[in-house]
CSV table of C-alpha atoms in Angstrom, one decimal:
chain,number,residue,atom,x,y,z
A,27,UNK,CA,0.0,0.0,0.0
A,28,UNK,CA,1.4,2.9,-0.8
A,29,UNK,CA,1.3,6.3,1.7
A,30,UNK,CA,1.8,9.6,1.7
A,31,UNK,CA,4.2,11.7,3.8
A,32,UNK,CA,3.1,14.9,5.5
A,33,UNK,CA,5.3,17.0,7.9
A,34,UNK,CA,3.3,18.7,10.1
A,35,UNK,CA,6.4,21.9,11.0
A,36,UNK,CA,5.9,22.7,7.5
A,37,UNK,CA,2.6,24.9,8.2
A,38,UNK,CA,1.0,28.0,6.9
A,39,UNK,CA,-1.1,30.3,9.2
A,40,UNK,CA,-4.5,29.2,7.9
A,41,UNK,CA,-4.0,25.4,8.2
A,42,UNK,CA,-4.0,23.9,11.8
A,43,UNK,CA,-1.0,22.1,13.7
A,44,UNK,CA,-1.6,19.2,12.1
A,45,UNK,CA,-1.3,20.3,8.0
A,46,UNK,CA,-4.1,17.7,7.0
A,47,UNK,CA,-5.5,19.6,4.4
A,48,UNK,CA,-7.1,17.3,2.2
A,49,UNK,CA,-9.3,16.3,5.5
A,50,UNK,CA,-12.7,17.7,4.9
A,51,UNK,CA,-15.0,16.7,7.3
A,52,UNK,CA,-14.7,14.9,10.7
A,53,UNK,CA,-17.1,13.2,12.8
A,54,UNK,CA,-17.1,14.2,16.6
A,55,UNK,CA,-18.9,13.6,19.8
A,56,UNK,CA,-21.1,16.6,20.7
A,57,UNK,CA,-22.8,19.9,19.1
A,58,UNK,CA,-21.4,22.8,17.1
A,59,UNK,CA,-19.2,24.6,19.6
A,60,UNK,CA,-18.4,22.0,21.7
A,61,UNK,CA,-14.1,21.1,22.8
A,62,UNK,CA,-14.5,18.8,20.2
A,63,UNK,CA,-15.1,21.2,17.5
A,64,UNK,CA,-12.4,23.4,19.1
A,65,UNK,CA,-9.9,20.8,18.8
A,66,UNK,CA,-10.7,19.8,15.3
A,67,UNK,CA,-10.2,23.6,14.1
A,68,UNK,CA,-7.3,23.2,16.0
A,69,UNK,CA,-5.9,20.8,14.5
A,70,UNK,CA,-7.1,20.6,10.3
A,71,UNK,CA,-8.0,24.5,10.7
A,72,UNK,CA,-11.5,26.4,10.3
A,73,UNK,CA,-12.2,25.1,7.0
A,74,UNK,CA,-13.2,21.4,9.0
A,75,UNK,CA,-16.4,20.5,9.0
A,76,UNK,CA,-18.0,18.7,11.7
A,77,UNK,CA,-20.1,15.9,11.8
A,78,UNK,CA,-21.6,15.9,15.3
A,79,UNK,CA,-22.9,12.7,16.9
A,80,UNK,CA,-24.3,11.8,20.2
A,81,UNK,CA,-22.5,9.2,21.0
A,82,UNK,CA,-18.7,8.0,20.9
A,83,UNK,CA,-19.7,4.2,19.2
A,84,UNK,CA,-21.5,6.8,16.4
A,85,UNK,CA,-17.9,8.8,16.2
A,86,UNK,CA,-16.1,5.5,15.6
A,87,UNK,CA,-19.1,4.4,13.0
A,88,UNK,CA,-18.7,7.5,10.9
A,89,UNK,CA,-15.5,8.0,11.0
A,90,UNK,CA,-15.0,4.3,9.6
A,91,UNK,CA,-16.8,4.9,6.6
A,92,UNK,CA,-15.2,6.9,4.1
A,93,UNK,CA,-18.9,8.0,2.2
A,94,UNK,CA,-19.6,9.9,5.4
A,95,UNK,CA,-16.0,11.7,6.5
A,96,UNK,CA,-12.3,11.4,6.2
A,97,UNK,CA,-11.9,10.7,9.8
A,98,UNK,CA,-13.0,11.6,13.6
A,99,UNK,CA,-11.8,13.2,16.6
A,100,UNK,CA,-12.2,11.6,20.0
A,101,UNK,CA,-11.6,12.5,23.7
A,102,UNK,CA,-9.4,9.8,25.2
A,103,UNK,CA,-8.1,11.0,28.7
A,104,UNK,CA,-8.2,14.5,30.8
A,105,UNK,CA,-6.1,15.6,33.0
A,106,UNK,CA,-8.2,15.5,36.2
A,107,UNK,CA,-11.0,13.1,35.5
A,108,UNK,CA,-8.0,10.6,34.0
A,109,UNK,CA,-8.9,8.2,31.0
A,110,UNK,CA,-12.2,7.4,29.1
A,111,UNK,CA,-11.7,3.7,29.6
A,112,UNK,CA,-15.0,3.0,26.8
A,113,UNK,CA,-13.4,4.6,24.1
A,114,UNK,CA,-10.2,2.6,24.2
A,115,UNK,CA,-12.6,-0.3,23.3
A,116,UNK,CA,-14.3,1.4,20.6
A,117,UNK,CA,-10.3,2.2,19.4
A,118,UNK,CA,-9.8,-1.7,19.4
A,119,UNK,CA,-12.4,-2.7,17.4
A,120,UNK,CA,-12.4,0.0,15.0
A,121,UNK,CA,-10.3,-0.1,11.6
A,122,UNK,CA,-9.0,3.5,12.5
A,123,UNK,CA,-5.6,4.6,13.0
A,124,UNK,CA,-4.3,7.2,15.4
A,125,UNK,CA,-2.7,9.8,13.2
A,126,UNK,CA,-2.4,12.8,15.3
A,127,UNK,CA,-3.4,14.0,18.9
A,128,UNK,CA,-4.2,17.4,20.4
A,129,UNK,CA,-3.9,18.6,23.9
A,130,UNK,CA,-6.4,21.3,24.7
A,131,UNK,CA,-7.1,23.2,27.8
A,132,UNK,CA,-10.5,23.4,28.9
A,133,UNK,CA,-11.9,26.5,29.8
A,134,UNK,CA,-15.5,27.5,30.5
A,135,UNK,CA,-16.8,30.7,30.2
A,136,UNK,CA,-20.5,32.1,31.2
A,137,UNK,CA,-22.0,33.4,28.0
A,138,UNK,CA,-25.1,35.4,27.6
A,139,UNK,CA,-27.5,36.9,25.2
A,140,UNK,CA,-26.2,40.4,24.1
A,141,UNK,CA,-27.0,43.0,26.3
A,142,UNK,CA,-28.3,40.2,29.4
A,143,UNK,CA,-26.1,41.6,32.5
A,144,UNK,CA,-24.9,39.8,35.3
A,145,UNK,CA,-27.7,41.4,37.5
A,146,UNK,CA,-30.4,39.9,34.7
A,147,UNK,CA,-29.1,36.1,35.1
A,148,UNK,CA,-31.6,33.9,37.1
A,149,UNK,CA,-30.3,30.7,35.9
A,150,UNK,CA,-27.4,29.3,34.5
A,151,UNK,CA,-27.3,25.9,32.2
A,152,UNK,CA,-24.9,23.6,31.2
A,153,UNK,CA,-23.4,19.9,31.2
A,154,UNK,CA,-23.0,18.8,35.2
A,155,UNK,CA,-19.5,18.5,34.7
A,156,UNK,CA,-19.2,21.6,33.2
A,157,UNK,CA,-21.1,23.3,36.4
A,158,UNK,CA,-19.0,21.1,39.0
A,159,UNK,CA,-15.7,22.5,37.2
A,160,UNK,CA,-17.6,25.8,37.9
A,161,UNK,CA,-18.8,26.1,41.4
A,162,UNK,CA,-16.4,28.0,42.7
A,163,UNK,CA,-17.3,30.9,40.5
A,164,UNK,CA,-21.2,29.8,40.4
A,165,UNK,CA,-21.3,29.7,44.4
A,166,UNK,CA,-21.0,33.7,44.4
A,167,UNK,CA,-24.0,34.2,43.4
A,168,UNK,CA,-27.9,32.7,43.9
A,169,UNK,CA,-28.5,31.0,40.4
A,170,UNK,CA,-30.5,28.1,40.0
A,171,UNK,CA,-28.3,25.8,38.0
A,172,UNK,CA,-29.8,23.5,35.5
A,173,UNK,CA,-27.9,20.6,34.1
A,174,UNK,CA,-28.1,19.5,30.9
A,175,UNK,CA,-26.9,17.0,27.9
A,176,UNK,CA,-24.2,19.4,26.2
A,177,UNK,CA,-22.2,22.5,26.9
A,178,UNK,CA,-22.8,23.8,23.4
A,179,UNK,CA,-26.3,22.6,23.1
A,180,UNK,CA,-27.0,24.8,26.2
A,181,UNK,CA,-25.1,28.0,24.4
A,182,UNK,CA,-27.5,27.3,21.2
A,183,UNK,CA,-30.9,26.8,22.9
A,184,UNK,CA,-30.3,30.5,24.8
A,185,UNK,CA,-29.4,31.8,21.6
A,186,UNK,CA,-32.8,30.4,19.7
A,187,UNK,CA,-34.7,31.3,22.8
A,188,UNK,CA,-33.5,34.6,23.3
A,189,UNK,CA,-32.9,34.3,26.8
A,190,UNK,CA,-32.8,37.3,28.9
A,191,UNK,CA,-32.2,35.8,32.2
A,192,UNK,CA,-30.6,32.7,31.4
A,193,UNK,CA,-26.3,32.0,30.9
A,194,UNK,CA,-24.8,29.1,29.2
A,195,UNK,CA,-21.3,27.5,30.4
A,196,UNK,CA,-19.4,26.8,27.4
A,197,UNK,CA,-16.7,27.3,25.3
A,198,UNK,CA,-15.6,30.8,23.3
A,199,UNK,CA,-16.0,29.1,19.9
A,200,UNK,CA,-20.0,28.9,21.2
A,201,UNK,CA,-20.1,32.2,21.8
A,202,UNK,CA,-18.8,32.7,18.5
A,203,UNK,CA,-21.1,30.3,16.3
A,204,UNK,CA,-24.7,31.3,18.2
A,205,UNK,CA,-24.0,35.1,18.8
A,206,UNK,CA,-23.1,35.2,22.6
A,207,UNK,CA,-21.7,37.2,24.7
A,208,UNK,CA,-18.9,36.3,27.0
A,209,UNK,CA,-19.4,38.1,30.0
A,210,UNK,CA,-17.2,36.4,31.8
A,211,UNK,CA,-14.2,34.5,30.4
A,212,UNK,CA,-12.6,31.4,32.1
A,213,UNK,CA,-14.8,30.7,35.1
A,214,UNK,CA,-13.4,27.3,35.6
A,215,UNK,CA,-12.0,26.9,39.2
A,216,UNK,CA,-9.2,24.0,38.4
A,217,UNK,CA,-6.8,26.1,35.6
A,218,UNK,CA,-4.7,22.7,34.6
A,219,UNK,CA,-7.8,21.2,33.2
A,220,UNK,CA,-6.4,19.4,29.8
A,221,UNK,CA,-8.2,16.7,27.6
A,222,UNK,CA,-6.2,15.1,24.9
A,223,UNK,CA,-7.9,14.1,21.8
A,224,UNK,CA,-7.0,11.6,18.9
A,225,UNK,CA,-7.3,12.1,15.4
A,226,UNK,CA,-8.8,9.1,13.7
A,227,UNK,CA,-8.3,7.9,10.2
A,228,UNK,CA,-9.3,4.7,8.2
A,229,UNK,CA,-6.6,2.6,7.5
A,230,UNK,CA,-6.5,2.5,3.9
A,231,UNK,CA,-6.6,6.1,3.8
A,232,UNK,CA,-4.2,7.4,7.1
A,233,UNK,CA,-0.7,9.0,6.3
A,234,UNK,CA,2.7,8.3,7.6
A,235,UNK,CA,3.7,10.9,9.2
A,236,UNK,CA,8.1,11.6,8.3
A,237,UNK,CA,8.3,13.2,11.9
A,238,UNK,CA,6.5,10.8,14.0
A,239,UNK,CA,8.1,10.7,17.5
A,240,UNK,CA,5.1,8.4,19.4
A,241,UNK,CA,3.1,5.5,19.1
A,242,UNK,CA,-0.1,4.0,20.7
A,243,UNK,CA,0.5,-0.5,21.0
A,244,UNK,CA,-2.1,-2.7,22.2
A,245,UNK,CA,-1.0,-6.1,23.6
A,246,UNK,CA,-1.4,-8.8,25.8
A,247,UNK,CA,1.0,-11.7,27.8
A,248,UNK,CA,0.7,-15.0,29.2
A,249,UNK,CA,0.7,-13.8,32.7
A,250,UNK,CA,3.2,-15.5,34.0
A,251,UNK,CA,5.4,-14.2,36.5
A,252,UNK,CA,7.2,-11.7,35.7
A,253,UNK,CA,5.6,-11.5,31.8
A,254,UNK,CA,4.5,-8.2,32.1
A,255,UNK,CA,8.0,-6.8,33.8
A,256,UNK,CA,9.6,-8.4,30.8
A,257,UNK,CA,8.0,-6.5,28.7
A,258,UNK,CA,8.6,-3.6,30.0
A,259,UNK,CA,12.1,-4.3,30.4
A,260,UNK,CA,12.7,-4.6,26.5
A,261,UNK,CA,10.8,-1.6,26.1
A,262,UNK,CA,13.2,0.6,28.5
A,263,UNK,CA,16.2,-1.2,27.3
A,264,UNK,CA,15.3,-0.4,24.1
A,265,UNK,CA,15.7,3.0,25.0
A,266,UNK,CA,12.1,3.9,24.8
A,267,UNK,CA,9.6,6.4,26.8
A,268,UNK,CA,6.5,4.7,28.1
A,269,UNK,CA,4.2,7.8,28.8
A,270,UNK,CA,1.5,5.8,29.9
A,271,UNK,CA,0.4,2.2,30.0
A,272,UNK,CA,-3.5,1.1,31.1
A,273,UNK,CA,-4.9,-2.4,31.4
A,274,UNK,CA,-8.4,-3.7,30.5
A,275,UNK,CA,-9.7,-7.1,31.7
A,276,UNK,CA,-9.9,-9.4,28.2
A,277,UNK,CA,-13.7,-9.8,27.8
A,278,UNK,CA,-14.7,-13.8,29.0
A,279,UNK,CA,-11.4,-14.6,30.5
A,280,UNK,CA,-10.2,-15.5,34.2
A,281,UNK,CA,-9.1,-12.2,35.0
A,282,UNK,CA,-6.6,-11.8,32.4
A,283,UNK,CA,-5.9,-8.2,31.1
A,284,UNK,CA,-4.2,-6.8,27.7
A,285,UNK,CA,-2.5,-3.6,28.1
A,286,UNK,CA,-2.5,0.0,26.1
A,287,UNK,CA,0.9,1.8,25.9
A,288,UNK,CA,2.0,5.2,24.6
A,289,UNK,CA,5.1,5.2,23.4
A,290,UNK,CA,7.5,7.9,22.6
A,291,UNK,CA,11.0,7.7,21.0
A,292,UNK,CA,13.6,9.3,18.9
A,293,UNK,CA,13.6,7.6,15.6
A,294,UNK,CA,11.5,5.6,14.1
A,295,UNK,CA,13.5,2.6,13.6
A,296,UNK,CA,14.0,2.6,17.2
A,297,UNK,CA,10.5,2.0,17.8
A,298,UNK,CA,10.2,-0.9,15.0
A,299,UNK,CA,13.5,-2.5,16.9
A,300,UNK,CA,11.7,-2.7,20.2
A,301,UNK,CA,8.5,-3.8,18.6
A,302,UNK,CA,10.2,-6.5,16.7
A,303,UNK,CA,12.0,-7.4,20.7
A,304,UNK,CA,8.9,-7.9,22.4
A,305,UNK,CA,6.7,-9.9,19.7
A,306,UNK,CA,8.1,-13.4,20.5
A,307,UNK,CA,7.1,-12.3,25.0
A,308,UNK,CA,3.5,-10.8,23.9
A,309,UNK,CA,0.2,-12.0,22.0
A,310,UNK,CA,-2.5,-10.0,20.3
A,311,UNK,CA,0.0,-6.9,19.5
A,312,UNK,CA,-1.8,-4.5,17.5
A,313,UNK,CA,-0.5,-0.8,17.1
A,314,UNK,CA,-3.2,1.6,16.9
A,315,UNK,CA,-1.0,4.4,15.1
A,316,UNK,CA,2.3,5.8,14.8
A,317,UNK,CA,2.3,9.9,15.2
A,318,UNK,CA,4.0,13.0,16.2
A,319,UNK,CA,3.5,13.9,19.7
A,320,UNK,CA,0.5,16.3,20.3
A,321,UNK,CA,1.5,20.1,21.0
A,322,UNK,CA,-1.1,21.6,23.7
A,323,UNK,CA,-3.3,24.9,23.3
């Protein structure tokens, strides 16, 4: 099969960090205006368009199918809730590859119809973990807070309403797409709040990327003792970063558990070597994608 090579350094100012230009459309989880959104611009740039779905499973579905987008973007892990352990099954069984990640700061601002003071606000709606990431700010004043399915949703519905005593908690871009404004920027309490997202492709269609300094292995041992720490040992040895590693019990066994690693190294032949040093001491290796290490914004 043959691949193209892209190098994302080589960028101009219109195209996002990761220079995917001929990516047209994306599937993500959530409305217009949601982090998702932001971290697709982010990445291909503001030409993307979104597909937005309800659910992850849908994410994985669309993106899969190349007569409905070139790819998807999915939440993996944050920095304070840790990682969505669901959507590393839906990576498993997928036929996507990773091809790029994002990290992306969360912050929540209070929006408001234009003109709607702080004084006007009775209540103020939004996802429950958006409010919870909230409180501190929310607590200062006697608003009834109303939870609801999506940050962004909850930024469009005041818009269509035209709200006069009702705020949203979402992001700037929602401000932006339904006419908002923000009337107070960045109410989050916790300010190293990141989520890191993945950038999907299918298979037959992802890039190699020349520059890749990270890769994303799935595999699984014989438990016995010491299999794991053997492993693990070949990895280091082979002079290899593991920046993280989470196990998930292997559906229908006896308590056995196959293991996702993040990788990081210098060259790529370095990572092949150690690949090709722990195939004979694992079983079911599969490597979701081989990329260049996400940049944060």
């Amino acid at each position: 099969m043959n691949k193209q090579t892209r190098n994302p350094s080589n960028l101009s100012p219109s195209e996002g960090i990761g220079n995917l230009t001929e990516v047209k459309s994306v599937s993500i989880q959530g409305y217009e205006g949601s982090f998702h959104q932001v971290a697709a611009r982010q990445f291909f740039g503001k030409q993307v368009s979104i597909i937005p779905c309800g659910t992850f499973h849908e994410v994985i579905k669309i993106a899969s199918n190349k007569k409905e987008s070139d790819g998807g973007v999915m939440a993996i892990e944050n920095s304070i809730a840790g990682s969505i352990l669901p959507n590393y099954n839906l990576l498993q069984k997928s036929n996507l590859k990773i091809v790029g990640e994002i990290y992306l700061q969360i912050r929540q601002n209070l929006l408001v119809n234009p003109g709607v003071k702080l004084e006007d606000i009775r209540e103020v709606h939004s996802h429950p973990m958006a409010i919870q990431q909230c409180l501190d700010y929310l607590h200062q004043f006697n608003w009834k807070l109303i939870e609801t399915e999506d940050t962004a949703l909850s930024a469009k519905l005041i818009h269509q309403h035209h709200s006069k005593h009702i705020a949203a908690i979402a992001s700037k871009l929602a401000a932006e797409l339904f006419q908002l404004d923000v009337i107070t920027p960045n109410i989050h309490t916790m300010k190293n709040n990141y989520t890191r997202f993945l950038i999907l492709q299918r298979e037959d269609a992802a890039m190699q990327v020349e520059s890749a300094d990270k890769a994303s292995v799935n595999f699984h041992t014989d438990h016995s003792r010491g299999s794991l720490a053997r492993v693990l040992t070949a990895i280091a040895d082979g002079g290899i970063n593991l920046s993280k590693l989470q196990s998930f019990p292997i559906p229908g066994s006896d308590w056995k558990y196959s293991f996702h690693a993040d990788m990081e190294f210098s060259t790529i032949d370095q990572f092949h070597e150690v690949i090709e040093s722990i195939k004979p001491i694992t079983a079911g290796l599969k490597i979701y994608g081989i990329y260049k290490k996400g940049k944060t914004v």
